[in-house]
PDB file of C-alpha atoms and ligand atoms in Angstrom:
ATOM      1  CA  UNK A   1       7.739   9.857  22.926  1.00  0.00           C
ATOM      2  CA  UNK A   2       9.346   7.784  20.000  1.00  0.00           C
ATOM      3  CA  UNK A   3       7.529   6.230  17.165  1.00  0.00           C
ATOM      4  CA  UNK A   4       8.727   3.702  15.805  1.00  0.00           C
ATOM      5  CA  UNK A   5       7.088   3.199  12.078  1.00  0.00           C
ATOM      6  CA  UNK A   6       7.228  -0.862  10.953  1.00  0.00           C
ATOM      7  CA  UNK A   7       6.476  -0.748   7.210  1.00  0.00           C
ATOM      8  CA  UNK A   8       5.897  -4.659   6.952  1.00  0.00           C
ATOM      9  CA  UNK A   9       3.136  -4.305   9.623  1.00  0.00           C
ATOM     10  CA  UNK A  10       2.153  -0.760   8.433  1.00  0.00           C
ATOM     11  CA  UNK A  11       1.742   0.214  12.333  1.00  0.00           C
ATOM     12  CA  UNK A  12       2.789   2.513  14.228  1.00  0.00           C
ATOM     13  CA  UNK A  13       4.288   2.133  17.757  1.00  0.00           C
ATOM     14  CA  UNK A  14       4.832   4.698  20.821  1.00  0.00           C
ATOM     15  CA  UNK A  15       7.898   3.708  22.636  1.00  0.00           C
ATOM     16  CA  UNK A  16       9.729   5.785  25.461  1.00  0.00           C
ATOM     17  CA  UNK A  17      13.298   6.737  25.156  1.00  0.00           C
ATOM     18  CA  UNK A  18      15.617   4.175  25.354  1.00  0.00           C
ATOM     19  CA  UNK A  19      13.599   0.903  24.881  1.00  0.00           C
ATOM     20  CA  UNK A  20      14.810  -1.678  23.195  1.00  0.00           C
ATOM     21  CA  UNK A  21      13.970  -2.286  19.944  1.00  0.00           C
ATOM     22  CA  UNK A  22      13.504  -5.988  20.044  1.00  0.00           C
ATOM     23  CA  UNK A  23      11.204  -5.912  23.185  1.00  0.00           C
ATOM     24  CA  UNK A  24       8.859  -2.973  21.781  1.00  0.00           C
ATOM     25  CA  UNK A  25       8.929  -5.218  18.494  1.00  0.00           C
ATOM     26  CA  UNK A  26       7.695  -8.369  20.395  1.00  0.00           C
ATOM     27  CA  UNK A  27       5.385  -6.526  22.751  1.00  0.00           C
ATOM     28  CA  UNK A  28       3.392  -5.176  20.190  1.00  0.00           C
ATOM     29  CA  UNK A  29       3.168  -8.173  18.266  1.00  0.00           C
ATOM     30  CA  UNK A  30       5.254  -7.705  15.272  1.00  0.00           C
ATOM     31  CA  UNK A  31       6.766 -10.720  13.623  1.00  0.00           C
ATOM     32  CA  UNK A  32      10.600  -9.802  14.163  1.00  0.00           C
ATOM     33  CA  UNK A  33      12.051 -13.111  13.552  1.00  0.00           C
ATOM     34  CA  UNK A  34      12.121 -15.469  10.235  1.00  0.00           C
ATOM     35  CA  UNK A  35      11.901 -18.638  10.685  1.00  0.00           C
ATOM     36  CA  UNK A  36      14.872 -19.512  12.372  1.00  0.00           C
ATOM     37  CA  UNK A  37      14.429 -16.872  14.900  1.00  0.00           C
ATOM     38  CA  UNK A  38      11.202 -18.717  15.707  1.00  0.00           C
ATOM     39  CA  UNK A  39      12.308 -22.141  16.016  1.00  0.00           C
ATOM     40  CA  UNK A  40      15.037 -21.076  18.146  1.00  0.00           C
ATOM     41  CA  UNK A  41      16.632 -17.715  19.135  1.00  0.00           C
ATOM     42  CA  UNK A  42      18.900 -16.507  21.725  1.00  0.00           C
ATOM     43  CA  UNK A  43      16.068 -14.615  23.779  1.00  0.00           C
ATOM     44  CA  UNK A  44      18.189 -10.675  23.095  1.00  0.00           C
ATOM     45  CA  UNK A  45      22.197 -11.878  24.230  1.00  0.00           C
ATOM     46  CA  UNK A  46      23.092 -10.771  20.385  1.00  0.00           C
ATOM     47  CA  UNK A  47      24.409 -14.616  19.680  1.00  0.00           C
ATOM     48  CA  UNK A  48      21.875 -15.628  17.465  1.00  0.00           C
ATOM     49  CA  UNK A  49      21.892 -13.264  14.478  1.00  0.00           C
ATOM     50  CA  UNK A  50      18.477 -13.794  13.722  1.00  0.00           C
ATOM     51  CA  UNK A  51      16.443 -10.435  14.668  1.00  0.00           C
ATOM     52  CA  UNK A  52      17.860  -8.343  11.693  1.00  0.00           C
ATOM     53  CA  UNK A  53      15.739  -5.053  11.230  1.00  0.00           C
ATOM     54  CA  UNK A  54      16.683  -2.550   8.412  1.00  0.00           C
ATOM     55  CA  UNK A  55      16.843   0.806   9.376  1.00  0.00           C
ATOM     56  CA  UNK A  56      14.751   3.237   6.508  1.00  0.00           C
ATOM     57  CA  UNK A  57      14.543   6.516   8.175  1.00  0.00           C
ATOM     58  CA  UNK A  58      15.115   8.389  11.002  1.00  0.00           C
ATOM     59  CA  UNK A  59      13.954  11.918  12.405  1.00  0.00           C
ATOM     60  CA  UNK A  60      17.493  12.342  14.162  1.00  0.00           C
ATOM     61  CA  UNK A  61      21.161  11.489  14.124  1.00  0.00           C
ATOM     62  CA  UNK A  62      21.536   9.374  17.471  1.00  0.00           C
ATOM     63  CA  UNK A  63      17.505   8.271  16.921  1.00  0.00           C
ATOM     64  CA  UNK A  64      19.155   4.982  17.727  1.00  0.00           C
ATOM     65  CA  UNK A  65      21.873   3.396  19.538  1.00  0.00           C
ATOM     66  CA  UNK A  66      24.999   3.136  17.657  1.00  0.00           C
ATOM     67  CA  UNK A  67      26.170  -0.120  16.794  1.00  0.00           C
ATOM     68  CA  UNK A  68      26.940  -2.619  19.421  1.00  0.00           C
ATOM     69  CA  UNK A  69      30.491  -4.555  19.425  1.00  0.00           C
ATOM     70  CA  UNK A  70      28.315  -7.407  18.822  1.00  0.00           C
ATOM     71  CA  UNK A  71      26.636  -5.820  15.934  1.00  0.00           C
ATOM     72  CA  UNK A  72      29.797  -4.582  14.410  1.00  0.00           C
ATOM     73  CA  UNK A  73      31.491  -8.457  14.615  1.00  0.00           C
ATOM     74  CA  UNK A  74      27.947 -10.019  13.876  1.00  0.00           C
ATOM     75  CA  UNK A  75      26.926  -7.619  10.654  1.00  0.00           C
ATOM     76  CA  UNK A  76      29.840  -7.369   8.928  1.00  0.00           C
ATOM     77  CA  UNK A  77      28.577  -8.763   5.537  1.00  0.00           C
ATOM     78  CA  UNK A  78      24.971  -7.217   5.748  1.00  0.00           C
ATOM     79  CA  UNK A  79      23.667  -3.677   4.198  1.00  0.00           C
ATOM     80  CA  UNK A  80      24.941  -0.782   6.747  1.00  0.00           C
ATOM     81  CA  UNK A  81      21.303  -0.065   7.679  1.00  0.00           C
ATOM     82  CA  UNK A  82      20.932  -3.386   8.973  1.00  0.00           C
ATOM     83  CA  UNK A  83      20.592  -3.554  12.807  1.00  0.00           C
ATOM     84  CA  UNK A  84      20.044  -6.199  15.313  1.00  0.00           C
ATOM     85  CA  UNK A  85      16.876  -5.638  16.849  1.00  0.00           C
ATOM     86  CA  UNK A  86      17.883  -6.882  20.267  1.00  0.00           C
ATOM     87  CA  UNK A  87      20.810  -4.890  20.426  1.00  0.00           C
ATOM     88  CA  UNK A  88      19.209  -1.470  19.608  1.00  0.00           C
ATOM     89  CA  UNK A  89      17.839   1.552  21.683  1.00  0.00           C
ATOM     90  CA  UNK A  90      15.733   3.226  20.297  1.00  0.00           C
ATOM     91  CA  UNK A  91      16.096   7.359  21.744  1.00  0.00           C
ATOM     92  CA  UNK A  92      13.899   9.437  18.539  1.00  0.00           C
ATOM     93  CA  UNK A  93      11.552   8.554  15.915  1.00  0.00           C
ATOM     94  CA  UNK A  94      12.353   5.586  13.486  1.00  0.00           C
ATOM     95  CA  UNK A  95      11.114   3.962   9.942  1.00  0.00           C
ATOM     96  CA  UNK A  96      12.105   0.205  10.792  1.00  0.00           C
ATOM     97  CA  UNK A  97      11.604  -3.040   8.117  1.00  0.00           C
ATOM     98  CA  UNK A  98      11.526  -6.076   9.850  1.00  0.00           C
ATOM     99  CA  UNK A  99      12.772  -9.412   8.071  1.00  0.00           C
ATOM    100  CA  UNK A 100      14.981  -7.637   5.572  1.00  0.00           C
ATOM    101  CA  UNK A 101      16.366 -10.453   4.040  1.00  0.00           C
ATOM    102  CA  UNK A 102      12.738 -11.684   3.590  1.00  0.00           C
ATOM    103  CA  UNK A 103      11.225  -9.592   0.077  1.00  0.00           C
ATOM    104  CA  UNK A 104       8.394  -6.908   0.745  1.00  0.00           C
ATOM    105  CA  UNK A 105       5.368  -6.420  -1.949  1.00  0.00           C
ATOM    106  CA  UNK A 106       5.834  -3.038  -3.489  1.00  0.00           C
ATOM    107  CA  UNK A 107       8.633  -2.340  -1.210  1.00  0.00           C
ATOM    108  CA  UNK A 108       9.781   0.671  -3.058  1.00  0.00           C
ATOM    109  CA  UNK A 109       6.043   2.332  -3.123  1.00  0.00           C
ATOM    110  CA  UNK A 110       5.657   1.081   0.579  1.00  0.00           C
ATOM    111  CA  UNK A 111       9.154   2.590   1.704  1.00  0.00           C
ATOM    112  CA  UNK A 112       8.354   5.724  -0.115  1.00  0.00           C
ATOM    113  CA  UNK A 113       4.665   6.004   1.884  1.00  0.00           C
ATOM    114  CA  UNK A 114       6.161   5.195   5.202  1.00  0.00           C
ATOM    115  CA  UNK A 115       8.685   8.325   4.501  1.00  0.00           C
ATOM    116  CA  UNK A 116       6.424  10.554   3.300  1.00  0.00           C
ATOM    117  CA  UNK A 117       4.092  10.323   6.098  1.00  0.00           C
ATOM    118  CA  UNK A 118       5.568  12.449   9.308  1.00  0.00           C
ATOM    119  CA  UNK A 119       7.269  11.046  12.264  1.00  0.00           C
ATOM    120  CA  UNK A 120       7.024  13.419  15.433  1.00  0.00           C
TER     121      UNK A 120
HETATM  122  S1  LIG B 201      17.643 -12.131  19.462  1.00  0.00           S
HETATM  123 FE1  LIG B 201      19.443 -13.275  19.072  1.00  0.00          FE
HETATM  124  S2  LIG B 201      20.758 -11.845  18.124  1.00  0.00           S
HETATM  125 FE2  LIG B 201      18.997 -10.694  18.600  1.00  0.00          FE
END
């Protein structure tokens, strides 16, 4: 089964193959959306641009989804690790940052943790 690793929340999560990011996110009661996202989102149809994960490791090529048509129109102007949550499958082990665009304490030390720890 997947892990997915959320460095913010320094937690990690057992998904099965093929869940969707967003939903495992939300389930397990991670704070996926700034504070647009929480006064209003588009509930996962990819129109509201507001559950932007960044993408820090993986164990696999393919761990994930590749990039919706929605993504690729929606994230043209962000970092190329930057996903939308709702859009995303998640098939292998992943190191996942939630809020990006929102700064992390001792990101780089807390990055560099969450990789050196193994993902099955
Ligand atoms: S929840 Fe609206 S774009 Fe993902």
């Amino acid at each position: 089964m997947p892990i997915i690793r959320f460095v913010r929340e320094d937690k990690d999560v057992e998904c099965k193959p093929g869940e969707n990011l967003r939903e495992v996110a939300l389930r397990e009661g991670m704070q996926l959306y700034g504070l647009k996202g929480q006064l209003g989102n588009c509930g996962g149809c990819g129109q509201c641009i507001t559950c932007f994960v960044a993408i820090e490791g993986e164990t696999a090529p393919g761990a994930l989804s590749p990039r919706t048509a929605v993504e690729e129109a929606r994230l043209k102007r962000r970092p190329d690790n930057w996903r939308l949550a709702c859009q995303t499958l998640v098939q292998s082990s992943v190191i996942v940052l939630t809020r990006p665009q929102v700064s992390l304490g001792n990101s780089k030390a807390r990055l560099e943790a969450a990789r050196a720890q193994n993902l099955p």
